[in-house]
XYZ file of C-alpha atoms in Angstrom:
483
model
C -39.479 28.800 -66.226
C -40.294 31.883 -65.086
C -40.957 30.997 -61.336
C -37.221 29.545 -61.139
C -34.297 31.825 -59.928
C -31.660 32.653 -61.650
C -28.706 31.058 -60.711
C -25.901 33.355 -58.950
C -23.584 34.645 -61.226
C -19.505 33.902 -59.859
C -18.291 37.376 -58.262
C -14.691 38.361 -57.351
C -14.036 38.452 -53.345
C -13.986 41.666 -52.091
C -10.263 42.806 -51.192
C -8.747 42.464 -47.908
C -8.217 45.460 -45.695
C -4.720 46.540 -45.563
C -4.577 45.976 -41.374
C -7.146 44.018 -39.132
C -10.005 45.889 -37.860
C -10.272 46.596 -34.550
C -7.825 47.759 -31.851
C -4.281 47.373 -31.723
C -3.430 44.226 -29.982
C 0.538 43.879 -28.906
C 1.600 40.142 -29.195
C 4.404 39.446 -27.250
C 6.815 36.372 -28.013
C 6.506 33.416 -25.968
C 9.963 32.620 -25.077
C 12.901 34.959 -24.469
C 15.297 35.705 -26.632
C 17.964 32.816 -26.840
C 20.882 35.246 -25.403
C 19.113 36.789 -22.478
C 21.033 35.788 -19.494
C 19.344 33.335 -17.543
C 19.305 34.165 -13.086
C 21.357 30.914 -11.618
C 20.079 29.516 -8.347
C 22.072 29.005 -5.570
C 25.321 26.562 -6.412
C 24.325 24.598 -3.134
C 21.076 23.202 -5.007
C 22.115 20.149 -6.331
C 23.294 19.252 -3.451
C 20.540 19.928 -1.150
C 18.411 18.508 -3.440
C 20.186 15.250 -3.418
C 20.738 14.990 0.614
C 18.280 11.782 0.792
C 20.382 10.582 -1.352
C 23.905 10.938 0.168
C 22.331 9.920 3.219
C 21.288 6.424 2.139
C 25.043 6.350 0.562
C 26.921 7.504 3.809
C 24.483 4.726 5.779
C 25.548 2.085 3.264
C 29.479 2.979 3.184
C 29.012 2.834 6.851
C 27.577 -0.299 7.313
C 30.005 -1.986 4.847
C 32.844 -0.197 6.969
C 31.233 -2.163 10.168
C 31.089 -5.349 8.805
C 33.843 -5.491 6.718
C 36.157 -3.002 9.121
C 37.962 -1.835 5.917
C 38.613 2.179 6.936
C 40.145 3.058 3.516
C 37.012 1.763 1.305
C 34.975 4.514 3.209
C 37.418 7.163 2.519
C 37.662 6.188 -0.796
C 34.034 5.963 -1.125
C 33.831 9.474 0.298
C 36.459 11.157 -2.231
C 34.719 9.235 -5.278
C 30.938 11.084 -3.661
C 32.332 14.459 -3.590
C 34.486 14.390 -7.205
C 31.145 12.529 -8.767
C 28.509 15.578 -7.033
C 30.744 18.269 -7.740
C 31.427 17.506 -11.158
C 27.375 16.763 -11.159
C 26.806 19.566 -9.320
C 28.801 22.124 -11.920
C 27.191 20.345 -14.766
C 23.593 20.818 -13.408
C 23.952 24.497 -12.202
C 24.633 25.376 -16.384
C 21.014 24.650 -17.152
C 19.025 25.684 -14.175
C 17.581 29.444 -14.172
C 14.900 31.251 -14.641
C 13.929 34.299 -16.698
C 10.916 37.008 -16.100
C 10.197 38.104 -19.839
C 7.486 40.285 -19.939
C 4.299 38.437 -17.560
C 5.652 35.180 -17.801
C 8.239 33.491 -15.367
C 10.195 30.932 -17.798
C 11.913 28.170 -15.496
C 15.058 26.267 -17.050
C 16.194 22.770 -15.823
C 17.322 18.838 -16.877
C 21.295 18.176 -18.146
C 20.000 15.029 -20.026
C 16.618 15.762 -20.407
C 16.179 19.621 -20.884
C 12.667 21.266 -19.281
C 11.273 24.571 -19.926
C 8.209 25.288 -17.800
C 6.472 28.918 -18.748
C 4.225 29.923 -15.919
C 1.944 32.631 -16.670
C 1.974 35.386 -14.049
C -1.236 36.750 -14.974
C -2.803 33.823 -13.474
C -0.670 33.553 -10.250
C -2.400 32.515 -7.282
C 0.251 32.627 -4.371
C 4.165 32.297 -3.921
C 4.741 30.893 -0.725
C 8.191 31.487 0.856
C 9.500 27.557 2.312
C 12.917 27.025 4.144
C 13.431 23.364 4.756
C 16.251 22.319 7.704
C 18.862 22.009 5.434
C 18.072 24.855 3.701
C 17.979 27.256 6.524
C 21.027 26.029 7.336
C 22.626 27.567 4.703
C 20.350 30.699 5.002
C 18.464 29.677 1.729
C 14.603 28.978 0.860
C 12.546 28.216 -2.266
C 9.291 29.577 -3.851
C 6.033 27.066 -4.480
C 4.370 28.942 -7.161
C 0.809 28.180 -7.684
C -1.375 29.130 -10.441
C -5.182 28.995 -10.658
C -6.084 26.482 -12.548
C -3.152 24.071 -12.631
C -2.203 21.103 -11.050
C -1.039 21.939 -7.803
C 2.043 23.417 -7.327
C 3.060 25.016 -10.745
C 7.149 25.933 -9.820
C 9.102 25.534 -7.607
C 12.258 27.820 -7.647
C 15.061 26.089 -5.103
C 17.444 27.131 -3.584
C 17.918 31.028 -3.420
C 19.221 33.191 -0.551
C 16.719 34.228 1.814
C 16.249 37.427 1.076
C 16.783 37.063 -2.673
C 13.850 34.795 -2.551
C 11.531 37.484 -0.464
C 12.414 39.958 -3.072
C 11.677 37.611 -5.940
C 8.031 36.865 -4.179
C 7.209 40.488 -4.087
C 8.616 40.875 -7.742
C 5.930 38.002 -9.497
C 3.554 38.963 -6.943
C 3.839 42.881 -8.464
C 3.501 41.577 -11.841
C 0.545 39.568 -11.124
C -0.816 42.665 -9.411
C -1.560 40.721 -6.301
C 0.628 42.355 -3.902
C 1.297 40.538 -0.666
C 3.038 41.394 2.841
C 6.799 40.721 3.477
C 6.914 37.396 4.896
C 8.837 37.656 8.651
C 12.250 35.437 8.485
C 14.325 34.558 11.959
C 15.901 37.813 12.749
C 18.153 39.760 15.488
C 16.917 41.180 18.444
C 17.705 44.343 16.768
C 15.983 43.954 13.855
C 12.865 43.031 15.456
C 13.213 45.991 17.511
C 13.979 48.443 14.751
C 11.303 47.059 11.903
C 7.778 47.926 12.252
C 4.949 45.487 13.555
C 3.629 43.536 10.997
C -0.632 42.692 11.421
C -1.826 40.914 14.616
C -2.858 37.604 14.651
C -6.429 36.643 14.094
C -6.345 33.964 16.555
C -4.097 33.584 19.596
C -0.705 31.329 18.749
C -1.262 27.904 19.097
C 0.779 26.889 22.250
C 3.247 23.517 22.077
C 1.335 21.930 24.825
C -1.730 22.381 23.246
C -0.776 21.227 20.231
C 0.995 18.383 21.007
C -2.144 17.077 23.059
C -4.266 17.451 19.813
C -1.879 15.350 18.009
C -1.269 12.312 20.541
C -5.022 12.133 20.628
C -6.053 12.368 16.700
C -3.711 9.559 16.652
C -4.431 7.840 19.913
C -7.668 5.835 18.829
C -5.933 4.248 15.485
C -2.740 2.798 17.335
C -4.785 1.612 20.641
C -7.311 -0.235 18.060
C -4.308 -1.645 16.486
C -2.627 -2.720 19.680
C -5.988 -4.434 20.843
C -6.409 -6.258 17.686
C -3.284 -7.333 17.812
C -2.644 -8.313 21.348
C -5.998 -10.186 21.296
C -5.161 -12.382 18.572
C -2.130 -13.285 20.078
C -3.598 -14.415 22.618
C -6.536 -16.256 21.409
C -4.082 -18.346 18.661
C -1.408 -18.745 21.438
C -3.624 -20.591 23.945
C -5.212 -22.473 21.310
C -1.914 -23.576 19.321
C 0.931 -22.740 21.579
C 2.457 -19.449 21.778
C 6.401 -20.121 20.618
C 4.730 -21.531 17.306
C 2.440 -18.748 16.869
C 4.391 -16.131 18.038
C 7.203 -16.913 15.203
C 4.071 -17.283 12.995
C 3.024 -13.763 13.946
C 6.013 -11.699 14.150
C 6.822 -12.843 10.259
C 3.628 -12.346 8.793
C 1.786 -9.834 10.799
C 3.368 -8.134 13.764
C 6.518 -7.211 11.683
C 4.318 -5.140 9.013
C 2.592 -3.972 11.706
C 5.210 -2.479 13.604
C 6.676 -0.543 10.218
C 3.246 0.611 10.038
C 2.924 1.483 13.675
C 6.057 3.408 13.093
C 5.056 5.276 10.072
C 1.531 6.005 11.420
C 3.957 7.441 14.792
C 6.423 9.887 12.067
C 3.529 11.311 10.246
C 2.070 11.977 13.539
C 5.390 13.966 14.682
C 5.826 15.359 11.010
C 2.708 17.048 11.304
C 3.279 18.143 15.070
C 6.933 19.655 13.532
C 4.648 21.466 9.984
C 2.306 23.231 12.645
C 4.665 24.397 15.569
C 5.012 28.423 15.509
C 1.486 28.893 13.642
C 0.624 32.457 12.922
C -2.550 33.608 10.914
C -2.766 36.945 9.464
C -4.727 38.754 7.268
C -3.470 41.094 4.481
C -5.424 42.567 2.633
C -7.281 40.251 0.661
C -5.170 37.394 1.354
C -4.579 35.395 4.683
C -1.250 34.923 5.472
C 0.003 31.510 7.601
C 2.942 31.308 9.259
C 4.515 27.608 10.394
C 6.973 25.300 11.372
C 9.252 24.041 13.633
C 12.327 22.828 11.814
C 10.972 23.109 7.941
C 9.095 27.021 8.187
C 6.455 27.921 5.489
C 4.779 31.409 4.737
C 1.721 30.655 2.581
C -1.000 33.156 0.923
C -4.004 31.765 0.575
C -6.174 34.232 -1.576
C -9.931 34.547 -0.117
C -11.169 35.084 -3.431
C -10.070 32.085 -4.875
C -11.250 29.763 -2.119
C -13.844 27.125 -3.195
C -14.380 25.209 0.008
C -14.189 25.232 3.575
C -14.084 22.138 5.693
C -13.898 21.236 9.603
C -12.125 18.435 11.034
C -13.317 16.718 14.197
C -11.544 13.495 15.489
C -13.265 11.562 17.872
C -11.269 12.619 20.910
C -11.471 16.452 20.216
C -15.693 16.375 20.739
C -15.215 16.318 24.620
C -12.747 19.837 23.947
C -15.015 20.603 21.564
C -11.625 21.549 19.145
C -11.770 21.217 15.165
C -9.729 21.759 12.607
C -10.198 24.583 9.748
C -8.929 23.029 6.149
C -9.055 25.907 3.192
C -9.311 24.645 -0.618
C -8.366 26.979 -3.426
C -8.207 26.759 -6.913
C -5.190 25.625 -7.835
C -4.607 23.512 -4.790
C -7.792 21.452 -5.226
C -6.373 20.119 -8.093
C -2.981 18.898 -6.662
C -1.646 15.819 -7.581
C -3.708 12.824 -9.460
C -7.211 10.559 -8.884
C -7.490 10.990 -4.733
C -4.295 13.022 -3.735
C -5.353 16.361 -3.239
C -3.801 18.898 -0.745
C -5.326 21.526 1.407
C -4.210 24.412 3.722
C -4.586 24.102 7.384
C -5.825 27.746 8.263
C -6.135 26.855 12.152
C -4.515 23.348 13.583
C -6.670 23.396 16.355
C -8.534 25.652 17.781
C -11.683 25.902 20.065
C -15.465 27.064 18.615
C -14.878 30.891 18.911
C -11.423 30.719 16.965
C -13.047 28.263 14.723
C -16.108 30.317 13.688
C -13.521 33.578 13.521
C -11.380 31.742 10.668
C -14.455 30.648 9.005
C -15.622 33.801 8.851
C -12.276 35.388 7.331
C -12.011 32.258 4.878
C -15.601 33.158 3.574
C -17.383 36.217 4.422
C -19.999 35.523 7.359
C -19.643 31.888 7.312
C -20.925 30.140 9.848
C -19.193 26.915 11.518
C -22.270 25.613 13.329
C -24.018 23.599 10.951
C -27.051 21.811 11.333
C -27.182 19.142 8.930
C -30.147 16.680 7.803
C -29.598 12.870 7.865
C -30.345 10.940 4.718
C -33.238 8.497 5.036
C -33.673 5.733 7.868
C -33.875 2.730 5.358
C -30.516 3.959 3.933
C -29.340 3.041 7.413
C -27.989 -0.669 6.652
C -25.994 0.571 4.021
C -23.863 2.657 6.704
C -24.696 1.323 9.867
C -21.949 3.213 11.980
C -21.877 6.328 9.884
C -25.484 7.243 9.273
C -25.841 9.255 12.418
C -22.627 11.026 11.314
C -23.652 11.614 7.448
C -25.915 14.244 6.140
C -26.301 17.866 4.032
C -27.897 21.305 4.026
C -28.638 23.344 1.954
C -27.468 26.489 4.548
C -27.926 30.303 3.163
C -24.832 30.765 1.586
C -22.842 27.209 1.845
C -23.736 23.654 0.720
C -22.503 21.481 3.207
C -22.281 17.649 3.456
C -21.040 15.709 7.095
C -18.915 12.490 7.088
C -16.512 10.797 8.497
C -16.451 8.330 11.694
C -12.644 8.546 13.553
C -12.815 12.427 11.953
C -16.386 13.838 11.718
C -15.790 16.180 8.769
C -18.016 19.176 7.478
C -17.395 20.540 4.108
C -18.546 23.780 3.070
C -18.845 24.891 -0.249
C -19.709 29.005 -1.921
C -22.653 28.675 -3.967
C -20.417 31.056 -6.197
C -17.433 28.635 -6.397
C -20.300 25.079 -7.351
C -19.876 24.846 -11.468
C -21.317 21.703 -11.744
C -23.857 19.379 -9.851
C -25.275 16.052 -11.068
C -27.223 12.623 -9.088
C -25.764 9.628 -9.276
C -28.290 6.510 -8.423
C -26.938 3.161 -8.584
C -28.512 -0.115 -9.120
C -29.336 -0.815 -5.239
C -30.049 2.481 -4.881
C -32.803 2.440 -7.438
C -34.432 0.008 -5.494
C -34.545 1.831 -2.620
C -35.271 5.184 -4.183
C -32.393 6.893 -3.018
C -29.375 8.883 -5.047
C -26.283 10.593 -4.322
C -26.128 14.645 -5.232
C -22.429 15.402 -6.209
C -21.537 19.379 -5.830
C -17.955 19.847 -7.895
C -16.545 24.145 -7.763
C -14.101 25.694 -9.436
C -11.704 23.508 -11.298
C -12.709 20.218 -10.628
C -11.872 19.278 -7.071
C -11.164 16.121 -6.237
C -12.728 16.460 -2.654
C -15.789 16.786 -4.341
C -19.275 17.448 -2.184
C -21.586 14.099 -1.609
C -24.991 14.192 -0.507
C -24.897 10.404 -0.016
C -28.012 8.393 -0.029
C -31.082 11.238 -0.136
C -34.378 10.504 -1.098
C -34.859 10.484 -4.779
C -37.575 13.300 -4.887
C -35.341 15.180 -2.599
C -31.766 14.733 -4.366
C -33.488 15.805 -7.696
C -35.046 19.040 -6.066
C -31.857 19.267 -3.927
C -29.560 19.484 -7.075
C -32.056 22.041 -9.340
C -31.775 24.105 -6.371
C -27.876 24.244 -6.100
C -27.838 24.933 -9.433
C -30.122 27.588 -9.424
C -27.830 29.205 -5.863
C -25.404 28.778 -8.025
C -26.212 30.460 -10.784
C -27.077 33.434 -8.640
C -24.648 33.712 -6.516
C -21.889 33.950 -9.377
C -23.648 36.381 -11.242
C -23.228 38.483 -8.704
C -19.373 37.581 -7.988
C -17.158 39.889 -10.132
C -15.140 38.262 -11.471
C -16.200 34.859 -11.548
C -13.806 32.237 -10.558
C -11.959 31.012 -13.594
């Protein structure tokens, strides 16, 4: 019929061009070549690396040379260490390296199990310079290599020599094209003298005594409760059922526990005085430099345009000092470790409300660290009875912020740049109430996500379309956006 169309008649393809349109593009090969000479770490390595280790041997050779009082088992045991680690030791150092080919740092390790890690330098977020105790030592360190959008820390290059490893930093760092200061290592009297000053501190150096009062009374509140709970039921199940019976009863299946927990609660405590002794913020640039440690010493970079949150720590007996404590998220760190475990960077230990609001404001231009936040409804109060004074959000000019917490009242900030994604979550009880919970997640998914728990329903619906709509703004006018 006449009103039908034709049907298409089979036609050849039309040749290919003889080269892709377009510009040049210059591929370069993901691995080096298999003969390029690998850089060794430091022959110590394996050794450091394995000093838990030797220590839980030596403390079981010398226990069995107590008991047993047999001298020539623990010199035997000591020859058959040092032959079996040095022969380890040898074997190990063949495979370990790494290689810089082209904007990628290729890291070599495993005897048994070989590992290649590539770690692509265009993306580096920070190399912070560490030198553990038994590292410094020697007069070594190692490099943490972090990378926006991975899983914490990326690398970790350990041991080199000291300075090796500061030239090394500024090398990636160079490549990356995120050039950072010379971190300051222990030096002479003469050096100091002789080298220039580096930037001055942003905040005054936290003293010892200052900080070791902070710490006794963060923990102070968790051990007394424990003591009290503990020392009252003693005494309550002792008069009522005598107190040799109960106290055997006790030590095996309570106070023993809590004793190694007492104890571990008492090292972390220390551990944490130790990580903060010395602490030194800088700013270079656009990166803020920290500066810590007692016997382990850490130089970290924390970039300021790759932080995605803020937060403020407040344990119940800083509030009469009015002292908090100023945590700084980043990309890549947000997303350290799995489910829960996420890490942070302390920018300030503890410091009083003008050094406070000065760090916030370095962290995130004109930031303020006063925040006054709304509480969520009162008939949401049952469901937190002791933390609904302390809960609550705002939607502040430039932050979203959420308050929690009840031993440490906690504020966390968040960019309306760095917020990718914001949903409400309502549960079944909730829906009877007519409350929901607004969840604020930035850059890369971190795991200390932002809760507006328990708002009015109305509210955490218009609450979220407006965070999304900040958000939207604000990045549009960040360049670049946060990847």
């Amino acid at each position: 019929m006449s009103g039908e169309p034709e049907p298409a008649q089979d036609e050849p393809a039309p040749p290919l061009a003889p080269v892709p349109y377009g510009p040049e593009v210059f591929v370069q090969a993901s691995a080096p070549p298999e003969g390029m000479q690998r850089q060794r770490l430091h022959p110590l390595t394996p050794l450091l690396e394995s000093v838990r280790f030797l220590t839980a041997a030596a403390a079981a050779v010398g226990i069995q040379m107590f008991t047993s009082r047999n001298f020539l088992f623990a010199v035997y045991a000591a020859l058959a260490a040092a032959v079996v680690g040095g022969i380890a030791s040898l074997i190990a150092l063949q495979y370990r390296g790494f290689v810089i080919w082209g904007r990628e740092l290729h890291i070599y390790g495993g005897v048994f199990t070989r590992s290649h890690r590539t770690v692509p330098l265009d993306r580096l977020q920070s190399v912070d310079l560490v030198r553990p105790l038994r590292a410094r030592v020697f007069g070594l360190a190692q490099l943490n290599i972090e990378v926006a959008g991975g899983d914490g820390t990326d690398a970790r290059l350990a041991y080199l020599k000291a300075d090796r490893a500061m030239e090394l930093r500024s090398e990636l760092l160079a490549i990356a094209g995120r050039p950072g200061a010379r971190p300051r290592v222990e030096a002479s009297e003469e050096d100091v003298e002789a080298a220039p000053a580096g930037p001055a501190p942003l905040v005054p150096p936290v003293t010892v005594r200052k900080l070791a009062v902070a710490s006794l009374l963060e923990a102070l509140p968790v051990q007394l409760t424990a003591l009290v709970v503990f020392g009252t039921a003693f005494a309550v199940t002792g008069s009522i059922f005598g107190f040799s019976t109960v106290a055997t009863t006790l030590w095996v299946g309570f106070f023993a526990p809590a004793l190694l927990g007492y104890l571990q609660s008492t090292v972390a405590t220390v551990n944490r005085f130790l990580r903060n002794c010395r602490f030194r913020l800088t700013r270079d640039g656009g990166n803020l430099l920290i500066e810590r440690g007692l016997t382990d010493t850490s130089h970290e970079t924390v970039p300021v345009d790759r932080v995605t949150a803020v937060s403020f720590d407040e344990p119940i007996m800083w509030r009469r000092k009015a002292w908090r404590r100023v945590e700084v998220w980043t990309a890549a760190v947000a997303q350290a470790g799995g489910g829960n475990v996420v890490r942070s960077t302390t920018a300030l230990p503890v410091g009083d409300p003008a050094e406070v609001a000065l760090v916030a404001a370095e962290a995130v231009p004109e930031l303020p660290a006063v925040f006054a936040v709304e509480r969520p409804p009162r008939r949401a109060r049952w469901r937190m009875p002791v933390r609904w004074k302390r809960t609550g959000a705002l939607l502040d000019e430039r932050v979203f912020v959420v308050r929690h917490g009840l031993w440490v009242n906690t504020y966390v900030a968040l960019p309306y740049a760095r917020i990718q994604s914001v949903r409400v979550v309502q549960g079944p009880i909730q829906r009877l109430q007519g409350l929901a919970t607004v969840h604020a997640m930035t850059a890369g998914g971190l795991g200390h996500t932002a809760k507006a728990w328990h708002r009015d329903v109305r509210e955490a619906v218009a609450m979220a379309a407006e965070l999304r709509v900040r958000a939207d703004a604000a990045a549009a006018l960040e360049a670049p956006r946060l990847s």
